[in-house]
XYZ file of C-alpha atoms in Angstrom:
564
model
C 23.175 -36.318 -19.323
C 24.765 -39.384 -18.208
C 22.883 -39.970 -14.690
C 21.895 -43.578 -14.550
C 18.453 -44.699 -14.831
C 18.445 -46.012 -11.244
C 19.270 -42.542 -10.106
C 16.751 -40.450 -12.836
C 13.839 -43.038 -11.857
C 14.861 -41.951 -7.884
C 14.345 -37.928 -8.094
C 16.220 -36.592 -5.579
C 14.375 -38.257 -3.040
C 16.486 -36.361 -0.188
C 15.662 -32.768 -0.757
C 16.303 -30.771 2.040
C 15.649 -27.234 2.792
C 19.315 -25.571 3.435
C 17.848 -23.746 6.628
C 15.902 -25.615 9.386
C 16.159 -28.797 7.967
C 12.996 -29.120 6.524
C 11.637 -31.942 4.093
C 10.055 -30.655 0.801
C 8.815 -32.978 -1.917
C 11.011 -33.764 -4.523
C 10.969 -32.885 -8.413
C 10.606 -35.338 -10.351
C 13.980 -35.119 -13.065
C 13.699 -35.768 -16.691
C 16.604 -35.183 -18.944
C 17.176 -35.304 -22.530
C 18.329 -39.043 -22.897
C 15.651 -40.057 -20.362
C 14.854 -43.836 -21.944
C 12.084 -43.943 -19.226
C 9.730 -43.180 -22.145
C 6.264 -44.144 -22.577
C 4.226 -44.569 -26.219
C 3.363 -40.679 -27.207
C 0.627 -42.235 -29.337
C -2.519 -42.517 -26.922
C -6.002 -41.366 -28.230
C -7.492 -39.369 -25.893
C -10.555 -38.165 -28.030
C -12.697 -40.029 -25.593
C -11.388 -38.997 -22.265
C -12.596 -36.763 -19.906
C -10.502 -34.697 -16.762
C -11.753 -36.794 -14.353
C -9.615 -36.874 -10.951
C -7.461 -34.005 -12.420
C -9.613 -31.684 -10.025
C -6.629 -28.759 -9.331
C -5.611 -28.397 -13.187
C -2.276 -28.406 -14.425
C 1.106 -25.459 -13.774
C 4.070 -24.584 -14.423
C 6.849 -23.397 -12.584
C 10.993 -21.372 -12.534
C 11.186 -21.258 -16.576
C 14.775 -20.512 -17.729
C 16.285 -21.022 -20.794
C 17.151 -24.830 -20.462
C 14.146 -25.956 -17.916
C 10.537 -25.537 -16.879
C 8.743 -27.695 -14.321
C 5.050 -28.773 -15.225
C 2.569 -30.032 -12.567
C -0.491 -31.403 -11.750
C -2.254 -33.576 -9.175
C -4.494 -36.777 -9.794
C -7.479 -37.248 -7.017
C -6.120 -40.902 -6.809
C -2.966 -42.601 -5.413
C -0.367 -45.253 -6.856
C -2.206 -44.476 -10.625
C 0.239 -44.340 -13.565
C 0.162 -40.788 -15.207
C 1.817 -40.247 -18.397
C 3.178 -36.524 -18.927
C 3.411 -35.510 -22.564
C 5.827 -32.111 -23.563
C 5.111 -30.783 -26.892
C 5.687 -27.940 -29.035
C 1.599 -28.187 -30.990
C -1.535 -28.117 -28.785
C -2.506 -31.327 -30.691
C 0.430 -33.009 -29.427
C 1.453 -34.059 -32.856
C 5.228 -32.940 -32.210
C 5.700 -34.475 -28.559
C 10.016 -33.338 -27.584
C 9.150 -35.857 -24.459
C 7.280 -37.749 -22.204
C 7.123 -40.302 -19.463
C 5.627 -42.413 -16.833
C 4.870 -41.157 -13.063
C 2.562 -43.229 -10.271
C 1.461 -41.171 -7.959
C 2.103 -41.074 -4.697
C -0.224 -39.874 -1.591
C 2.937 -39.149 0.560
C 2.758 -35.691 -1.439
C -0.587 -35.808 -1.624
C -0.545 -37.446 -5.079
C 0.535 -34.749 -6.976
C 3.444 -34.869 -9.638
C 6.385 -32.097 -10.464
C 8.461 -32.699 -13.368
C 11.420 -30.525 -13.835
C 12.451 -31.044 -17.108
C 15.837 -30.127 -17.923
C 18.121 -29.476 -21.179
C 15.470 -27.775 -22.938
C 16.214 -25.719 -25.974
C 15.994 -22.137 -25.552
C 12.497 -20.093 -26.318
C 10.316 -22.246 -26.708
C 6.688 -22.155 -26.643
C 5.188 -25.121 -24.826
C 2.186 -27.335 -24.317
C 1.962 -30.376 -21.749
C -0.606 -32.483 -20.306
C -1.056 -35.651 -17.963
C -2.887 -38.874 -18.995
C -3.989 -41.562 -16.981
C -5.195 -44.723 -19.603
C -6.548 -46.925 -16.915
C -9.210 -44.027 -16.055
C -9.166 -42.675 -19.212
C -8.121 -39.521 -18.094
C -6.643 -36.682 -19.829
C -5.931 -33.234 -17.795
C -6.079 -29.734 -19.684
C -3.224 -28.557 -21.951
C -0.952 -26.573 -20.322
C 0.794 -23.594 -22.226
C 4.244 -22.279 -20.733
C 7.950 -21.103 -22.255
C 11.067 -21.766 -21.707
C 13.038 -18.142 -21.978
C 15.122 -17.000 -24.335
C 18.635 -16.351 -24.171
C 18.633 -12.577 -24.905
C 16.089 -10.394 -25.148
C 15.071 -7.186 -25.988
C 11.663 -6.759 -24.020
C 9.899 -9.230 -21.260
C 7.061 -8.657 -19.369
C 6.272 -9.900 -15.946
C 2.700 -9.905 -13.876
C 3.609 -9.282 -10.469
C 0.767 -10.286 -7.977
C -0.125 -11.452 -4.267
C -2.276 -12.083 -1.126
C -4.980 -14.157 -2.635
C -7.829 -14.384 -0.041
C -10.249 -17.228 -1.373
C -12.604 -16.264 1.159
C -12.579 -12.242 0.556
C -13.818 -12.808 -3.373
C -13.301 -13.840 -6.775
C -10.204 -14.426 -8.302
C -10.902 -12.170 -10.722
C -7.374 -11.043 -11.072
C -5.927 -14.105 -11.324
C -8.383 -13.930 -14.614
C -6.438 -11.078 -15.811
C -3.306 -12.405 -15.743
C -4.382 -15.293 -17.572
C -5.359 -13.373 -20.508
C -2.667 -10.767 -20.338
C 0.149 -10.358 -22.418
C 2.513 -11.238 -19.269
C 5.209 -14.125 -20.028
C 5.504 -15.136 -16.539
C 3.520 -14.491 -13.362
C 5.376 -13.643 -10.592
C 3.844 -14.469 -7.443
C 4.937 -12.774 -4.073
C 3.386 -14.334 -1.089
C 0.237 -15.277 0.647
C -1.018 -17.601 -2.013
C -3.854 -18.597 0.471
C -4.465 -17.816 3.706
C -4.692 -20.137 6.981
C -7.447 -18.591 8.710
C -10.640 -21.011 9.741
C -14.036 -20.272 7.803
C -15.856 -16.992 8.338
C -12.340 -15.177 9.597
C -10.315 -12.779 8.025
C -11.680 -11.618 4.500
C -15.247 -13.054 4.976
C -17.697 -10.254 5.241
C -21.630 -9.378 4.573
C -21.100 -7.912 1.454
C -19.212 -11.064 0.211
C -21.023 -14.002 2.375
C -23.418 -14.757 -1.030
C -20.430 -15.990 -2.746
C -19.901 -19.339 -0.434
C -16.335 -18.917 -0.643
C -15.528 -20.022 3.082
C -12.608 -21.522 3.987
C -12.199 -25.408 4.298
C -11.454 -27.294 6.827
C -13.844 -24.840 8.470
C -10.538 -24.202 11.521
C -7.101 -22.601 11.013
C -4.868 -25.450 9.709
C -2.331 -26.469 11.174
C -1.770 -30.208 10.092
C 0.106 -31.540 7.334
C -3.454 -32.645 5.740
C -4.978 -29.042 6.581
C -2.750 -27.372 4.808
C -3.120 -29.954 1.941
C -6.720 -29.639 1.816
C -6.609 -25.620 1.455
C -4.392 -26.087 -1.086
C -7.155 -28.164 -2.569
C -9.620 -26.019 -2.336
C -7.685 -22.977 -3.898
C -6.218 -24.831 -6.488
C -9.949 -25.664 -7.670
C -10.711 -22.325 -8.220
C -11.763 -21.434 -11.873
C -10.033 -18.198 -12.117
C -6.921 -19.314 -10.750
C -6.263 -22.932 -12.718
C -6.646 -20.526 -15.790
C -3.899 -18.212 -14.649
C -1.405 -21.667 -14.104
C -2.604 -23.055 -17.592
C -1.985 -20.255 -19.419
C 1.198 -18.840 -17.523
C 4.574 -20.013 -16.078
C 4.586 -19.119 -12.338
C 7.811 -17.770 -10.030
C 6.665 -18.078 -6.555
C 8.198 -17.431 -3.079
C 6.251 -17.658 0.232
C 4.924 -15.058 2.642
C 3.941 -15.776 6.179
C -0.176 -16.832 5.513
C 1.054 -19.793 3.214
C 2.480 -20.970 7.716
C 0.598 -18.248 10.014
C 0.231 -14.846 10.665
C 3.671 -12.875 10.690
C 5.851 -15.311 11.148
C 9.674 -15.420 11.768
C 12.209 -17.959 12.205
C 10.287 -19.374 14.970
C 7.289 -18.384 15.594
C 3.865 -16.198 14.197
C 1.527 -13.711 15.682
C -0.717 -16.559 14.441
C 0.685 -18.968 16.295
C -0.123 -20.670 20.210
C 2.171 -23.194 20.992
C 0.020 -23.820 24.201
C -2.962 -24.392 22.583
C -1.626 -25.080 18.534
C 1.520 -26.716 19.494
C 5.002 -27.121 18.229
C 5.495 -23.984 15.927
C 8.304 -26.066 14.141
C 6.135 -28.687 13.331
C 3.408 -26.432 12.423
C 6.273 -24.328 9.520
C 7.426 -28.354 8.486
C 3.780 -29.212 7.434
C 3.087 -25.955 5.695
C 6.523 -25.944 3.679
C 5.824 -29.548 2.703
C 2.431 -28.824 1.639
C 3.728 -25.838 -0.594
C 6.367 -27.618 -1.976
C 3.701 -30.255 -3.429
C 1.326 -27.644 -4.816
C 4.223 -24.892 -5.530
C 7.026 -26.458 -6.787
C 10.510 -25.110 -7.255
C 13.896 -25.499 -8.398
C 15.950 -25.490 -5.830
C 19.432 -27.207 -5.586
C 22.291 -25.384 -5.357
C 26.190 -26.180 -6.339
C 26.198 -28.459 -3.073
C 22.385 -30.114 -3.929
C 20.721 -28.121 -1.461
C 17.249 -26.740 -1.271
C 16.857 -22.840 -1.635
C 13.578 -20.924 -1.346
C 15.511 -18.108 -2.507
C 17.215 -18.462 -5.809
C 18.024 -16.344 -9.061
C 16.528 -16.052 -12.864
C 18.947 -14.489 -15.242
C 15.892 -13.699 -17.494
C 17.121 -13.312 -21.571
C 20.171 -11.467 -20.262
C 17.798 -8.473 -19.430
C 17.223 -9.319 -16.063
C 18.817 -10.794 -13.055
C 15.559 -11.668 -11.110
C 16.354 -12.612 -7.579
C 13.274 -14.400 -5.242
C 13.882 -14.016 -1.686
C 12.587 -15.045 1.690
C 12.002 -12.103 3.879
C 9.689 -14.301 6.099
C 10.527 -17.899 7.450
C 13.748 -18.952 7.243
C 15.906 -15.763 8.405
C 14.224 -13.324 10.353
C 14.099 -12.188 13.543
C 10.826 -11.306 15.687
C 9.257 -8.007 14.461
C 9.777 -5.166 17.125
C 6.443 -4.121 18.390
C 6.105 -0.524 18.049
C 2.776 -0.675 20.829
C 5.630 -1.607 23.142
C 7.392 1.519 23.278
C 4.184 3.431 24.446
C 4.470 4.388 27.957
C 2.520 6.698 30.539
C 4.878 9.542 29.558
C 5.076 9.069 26.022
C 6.809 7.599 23.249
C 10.585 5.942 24.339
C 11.866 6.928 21.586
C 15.490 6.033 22.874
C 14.526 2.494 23.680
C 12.504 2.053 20.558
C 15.824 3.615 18.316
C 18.265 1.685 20.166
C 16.419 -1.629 19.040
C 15.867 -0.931 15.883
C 19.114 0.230 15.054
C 20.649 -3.183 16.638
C 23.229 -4.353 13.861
C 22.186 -8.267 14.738
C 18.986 -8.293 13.497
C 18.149 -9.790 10.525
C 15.317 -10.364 8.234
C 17.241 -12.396 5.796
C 19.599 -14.213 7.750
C 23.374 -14.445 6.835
C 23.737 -16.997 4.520
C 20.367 -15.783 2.241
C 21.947 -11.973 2.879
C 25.899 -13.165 1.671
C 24.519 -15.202 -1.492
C 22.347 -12.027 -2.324
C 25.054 -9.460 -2.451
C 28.034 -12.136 -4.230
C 24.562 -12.719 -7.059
C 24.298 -8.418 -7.481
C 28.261 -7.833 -7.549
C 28.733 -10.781 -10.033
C 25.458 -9.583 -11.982
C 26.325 -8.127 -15.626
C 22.525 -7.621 -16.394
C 20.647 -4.575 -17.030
C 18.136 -4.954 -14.261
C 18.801 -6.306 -10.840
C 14.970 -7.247 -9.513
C 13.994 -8.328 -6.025
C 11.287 -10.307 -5.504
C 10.395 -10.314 -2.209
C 7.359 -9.979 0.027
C 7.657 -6.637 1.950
C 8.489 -3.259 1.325
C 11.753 -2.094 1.248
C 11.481 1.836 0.900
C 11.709 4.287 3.699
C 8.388 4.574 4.775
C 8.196 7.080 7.449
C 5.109 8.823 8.901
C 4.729 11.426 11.535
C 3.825 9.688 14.678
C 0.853 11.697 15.328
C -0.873 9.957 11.760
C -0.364 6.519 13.412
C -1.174 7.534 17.232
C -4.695 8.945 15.700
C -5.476 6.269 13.333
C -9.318 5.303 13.909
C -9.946 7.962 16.451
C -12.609 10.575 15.880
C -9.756 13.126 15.271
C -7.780 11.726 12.770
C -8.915 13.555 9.512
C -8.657 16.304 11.360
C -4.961 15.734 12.431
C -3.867 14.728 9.073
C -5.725 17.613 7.167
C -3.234 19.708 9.560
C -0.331 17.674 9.049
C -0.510 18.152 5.124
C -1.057 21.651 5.355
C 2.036 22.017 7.094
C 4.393 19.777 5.128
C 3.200 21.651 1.745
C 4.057 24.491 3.593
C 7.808 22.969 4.455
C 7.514 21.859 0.672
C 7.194 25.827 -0.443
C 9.783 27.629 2.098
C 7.039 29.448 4.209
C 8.699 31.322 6.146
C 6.390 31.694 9.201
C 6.086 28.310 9.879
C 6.732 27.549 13.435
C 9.052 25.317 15.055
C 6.620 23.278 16.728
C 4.728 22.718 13.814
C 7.538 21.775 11.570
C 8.402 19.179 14.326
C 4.623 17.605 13.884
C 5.815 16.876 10.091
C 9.654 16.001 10.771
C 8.666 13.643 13.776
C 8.084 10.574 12.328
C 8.658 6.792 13.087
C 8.000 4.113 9.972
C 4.973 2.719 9.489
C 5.338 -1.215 9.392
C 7.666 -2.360 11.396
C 6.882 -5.783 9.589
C 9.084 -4.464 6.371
C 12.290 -3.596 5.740
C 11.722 -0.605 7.806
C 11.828 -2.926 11.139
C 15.431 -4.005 9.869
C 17.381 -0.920 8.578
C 20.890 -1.969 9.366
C 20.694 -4.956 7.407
C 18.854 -2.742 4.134
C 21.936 -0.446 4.413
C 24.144 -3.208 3.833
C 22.716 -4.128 0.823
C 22.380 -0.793 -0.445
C 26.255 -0.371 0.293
C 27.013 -3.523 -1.413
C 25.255 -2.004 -4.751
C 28.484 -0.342 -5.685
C 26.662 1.928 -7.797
C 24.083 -0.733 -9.108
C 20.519 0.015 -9.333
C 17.880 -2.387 -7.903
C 14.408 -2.806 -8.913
C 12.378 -4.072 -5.598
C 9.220 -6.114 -6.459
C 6.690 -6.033 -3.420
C 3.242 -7.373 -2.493
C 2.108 -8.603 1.815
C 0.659 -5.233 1.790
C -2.687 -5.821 -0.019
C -2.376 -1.843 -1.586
C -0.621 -0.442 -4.208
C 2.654 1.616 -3.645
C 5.880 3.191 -5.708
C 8.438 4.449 -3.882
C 11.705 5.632 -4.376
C 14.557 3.738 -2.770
C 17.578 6.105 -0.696
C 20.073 4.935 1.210
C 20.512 6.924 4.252
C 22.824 9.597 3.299
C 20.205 9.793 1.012
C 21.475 8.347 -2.245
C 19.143 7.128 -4.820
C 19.662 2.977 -5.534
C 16.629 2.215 -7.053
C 13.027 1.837 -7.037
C 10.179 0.332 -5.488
C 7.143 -1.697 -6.909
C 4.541 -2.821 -4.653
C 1.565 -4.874 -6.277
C -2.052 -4.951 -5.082
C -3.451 -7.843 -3.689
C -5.451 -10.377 -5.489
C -8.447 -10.081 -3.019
C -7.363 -9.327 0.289
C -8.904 -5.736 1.302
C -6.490 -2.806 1.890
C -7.155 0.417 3.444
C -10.314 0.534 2.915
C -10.959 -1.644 5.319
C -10.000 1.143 7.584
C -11.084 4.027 6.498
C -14.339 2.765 4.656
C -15.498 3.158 0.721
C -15.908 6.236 0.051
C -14.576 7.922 -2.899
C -13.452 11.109 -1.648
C -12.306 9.931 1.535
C -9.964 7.513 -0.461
C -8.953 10.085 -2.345
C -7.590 12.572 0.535
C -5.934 9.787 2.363
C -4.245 8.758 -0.734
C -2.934 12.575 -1.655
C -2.059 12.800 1.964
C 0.410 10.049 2.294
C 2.092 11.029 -0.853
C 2.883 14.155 0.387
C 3.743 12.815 4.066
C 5.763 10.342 2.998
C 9.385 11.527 1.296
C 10.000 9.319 -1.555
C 6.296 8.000 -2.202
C 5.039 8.756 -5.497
C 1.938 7.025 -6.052
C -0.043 4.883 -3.628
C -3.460 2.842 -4.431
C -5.473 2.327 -1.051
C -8.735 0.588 -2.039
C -8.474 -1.287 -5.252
C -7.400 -5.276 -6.160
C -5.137 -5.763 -9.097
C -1.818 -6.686 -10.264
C 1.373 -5.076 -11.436
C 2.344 -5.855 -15.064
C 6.148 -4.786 -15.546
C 7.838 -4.539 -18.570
C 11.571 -4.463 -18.664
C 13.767 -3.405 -22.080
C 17.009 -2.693 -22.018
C 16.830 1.175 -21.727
C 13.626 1.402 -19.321
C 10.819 -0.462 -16.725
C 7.504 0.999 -17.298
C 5.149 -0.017 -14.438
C 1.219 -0.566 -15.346
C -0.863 -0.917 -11.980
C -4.039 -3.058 -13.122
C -7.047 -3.048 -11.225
C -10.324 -5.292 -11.740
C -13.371 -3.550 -10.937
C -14.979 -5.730 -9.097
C -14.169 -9.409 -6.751
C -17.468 -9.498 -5.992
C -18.970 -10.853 -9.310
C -17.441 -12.565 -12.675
C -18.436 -9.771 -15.007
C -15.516 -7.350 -14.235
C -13.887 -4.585 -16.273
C -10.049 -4.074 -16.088
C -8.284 -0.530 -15.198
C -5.577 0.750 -15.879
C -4.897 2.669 -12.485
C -1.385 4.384 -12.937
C 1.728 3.991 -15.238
C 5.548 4.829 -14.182
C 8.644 4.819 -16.371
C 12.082 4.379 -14.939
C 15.378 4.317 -16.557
């Protein structure tokens, strides 16, 4: 690389985000003919991990780069970052010299860059003054074909709602690379969403005590995540690919605004989303320039020529306002004219045009076996009959949807006597979060149509349950299937519809049969998704910990699908 020193030793130091204009901390660059090099030879037998309170991670592996991180509790120090291919750091391919800086809250991203191809790595951060030495980190860079990967597909990690004990998992799994999908923390004040009795004993509650909203809010909650046990394991051990959700700004959000959000009484909304996306570009670093050196949340892996792995943002920087479906409830009913002439509005977007346009050029210019969305919401068709969501929590509800599945097995076997009124309880149906895809079905047909043929692969978390689903386009053509993760802590449906067993168990059974297209749906249980891709087949293990709730847990395997 022939960038000047003056230039390497600078770092990009105007990053912008392509959309809204937004100001993310920079990477810090290091090439192959850095000469910015610092003595590898530093004993470190006596040091401890003083100030390196949040642990080390590392980010976007491909077969040339890998970024490694960390953050040191103290500004303008001098940290020396060390690249190896031993854990005793006896074979070190680089390394060099970093002061920190508390405009990004002291913490340090190095993307290194012209890497060879799969490699196992190990990396650490020194500080001599201090005598300070962070743990080694372990992470890859990919290889450049493949015949098998496997990747740990998780989100919506409530700090506040349990133990990470997923995030545990992971760690000691046989993933390659963690794929996270969205509400990494949550911005809630202490005692909010997630805390309950049953979990109070565990002194998890959020700090600062209020829902953040300023730059050093969402800083500190960063802090305070990032020191969890369970999940500075998961970063050690595992290369992260992350993408936001709406919790890492404020309750579903859009373009311009959240649910979560009172710009009477919480101010600007747009400086609200600029100190949240700084704060998660110091603590969740990607890579992010395109051709024309700008910044991209959403960006593409090609993954050992197995996989063309495409993150997208389905949340901030594109989408419209969710429609709200309470809205359409009048004195005489559902409008269901009003409510289908909105949705079906061809100018609403969740991705926005120029994330939409770069999506479909990457999947017609894609020669991979698997094309792989990860994004944060689900894309299926997930349609209900309005009756299951008008009696949701009322005294009559089991009732109602004990009738409802009697009838659609019934439409499932051909019986003959059915009536018309009570086929129309089963074919009358509306979807079920507007917040997903669902709420924007012109804009999924369009990239269904631009498939030409191609299956997809959707990767899915935001909705805290477990979900597969079959994806049709609407003249009901098959392009693909849907994955949807667990969360990591954040309760489900249970929630809802309480703990018991059998309960679960009916209200499971029943949406499968409901819903056309769903084939297996987890309500109660916190896990992960571990995917493994070859080049013939994806075989789908849902993971579930047995408990949050104490750090002696027991990991299930809750179902297994194959598609090819």
């Amino acid at each position: 690389m022939s960038t000047p020193k003056n230039s390497r030793r600078s770092f990009i130091q105007k990053t912008l985000l392509a959309t809204g204009g937004l100001v993310l901390a920079p990477n810090f660059i290091s090439c192959n003919d850095d000469d910015d090099f610092t003595s590898p030879n530093i004993d470190t037998s006596g040091f401890t991990i003083i100030n390196f309170n949040e642990g080390v991670a590392s980010f976007d592996p491909t077969d040339s780069k890998v970024i490694i991180w960390t953050r040191y509790d103290l500004p303008n120090k001098a940290i020396v970052w060390q690249i190896s291919t031993d854990s005793d750091f006896t074979d070190i391919l680089r390394n060099g010299t970093i002061t920190t800086n508390p405009n990004r809250d002291n913490t340090i991203a190095v993307e290194l860059t012209e890497l060879d191809s799969n490699l196992k790595l190990y990396y650490r951060f020194i500080n001599e003054e201090d005598e300070a030495v962070s743990v080694v980190g372990e992470t890859i860079t990919l290889p450049q074909n493949a015949s098998a990967l496997k990747l740990a597909v998780c989100s919506c990690s409530n700090y506040q709602a349990g133990l990470f004990t997923v995030y545990d998992a992971m760690a000691n799994s046989e993933a390659d690379i963690i794929v996270h999908l969205g509400d990494y923390f949550y911005e809630y004040g202490a005692g909010g969403y997630g805390a309950t009795a049953e979990n109070a004993f565990l002194n998890r509650l959020h700090v600062p005590s209020g829902e953040i909203l300023s730059l050093d809010d969402y800083r500190t909650r960063y802090r305070q995540y990032r020191q969890d046990s369970s999940l500075q394991l998961a970063h050690q051990k595992k290369p992260f690919i992350c993408v936001w959700d709406d919790h890492e700004v404020a309750n579903d959000a859009y373009i311009d605004g959240a649910e979560n959000h009172d710009e009477a009484t919480e101010g600007s909304f747009e400086v609200r989303k600029q100190n949240a996306l700084q704060a998660y570009s110091e603590f969740l670093p990607f890579t992010r320039q395109d051709e024309s050196n700008n910044s991209l949340i959403y960006r593409s892996f090609n993954i050992g020529n197995l996989i063309n792995l495409y993150m997208l943002d389905t949340r901030i920087i594109g989408r419209d306002k969710q429609l709200d479906i309470n809205s359409y409830f009048t004195a005489s009913g559902f409008d269901i004219t009003s409510f289908q002439t909105d949705l079906g509005n061809p100018n609403r977007t969740l991705l926005g045009t120029t994330q939409r346009d770069w999506l479909i050029s990457q999947i017609a210019g894609s020669n991979s076996q698997w094309n792989v969305l990860g994004q944060q919401v689900l894309m299926g068709q997930m349609f209900i009959p309005i009756e299951v969501l008008t009696s949701f929590g009322t005294p009559d509800f089991n009732q109602i949807l004990t009738e409802l599945v009697e009838i659609k097995l019934r439409v499932i076997n051909n019986d003959p006597t059915l009536t018309p009124e009570e086929i129309a309880r089963v074919t009358t149906v509306i979807p079920y979060n507007l917040d997903a895809w669902d709420g924007y079905p012109v804009e999924r047909e369009t990239i269904y149509s631009a498939l030409n043929g191609k299956k997809i692969v959707t990767l899915a978390g935001d909705t805290h349950n477990a979900w597969s689903n079959t994806l049709r386009s609407q003249d009901s053509t098959e392009v693909g299937i849907e994955l949807a993760t667990a969360g990591v802590s954040s309760p489900g449906f249970e929630a809802f519809i309480g703990t018991d067993p059998t309960a679960i168990a009916g209200f499971e059974q029943a949406l499968v049969i409901l819903i056309d297209g769903l084939s297996y749906f987890d309500a109660s249980r916190r896990g992960f998704l571990m995917t493994t891709f070859t080049s013939s087949e994806v075989t789908s293990e849902w993971m579930f910990v047995s408990t949050i709730l104490s750090n002696n847990y027991s990991l299930e395997l809750g179902n297994t699908s194959v598609y090819s």
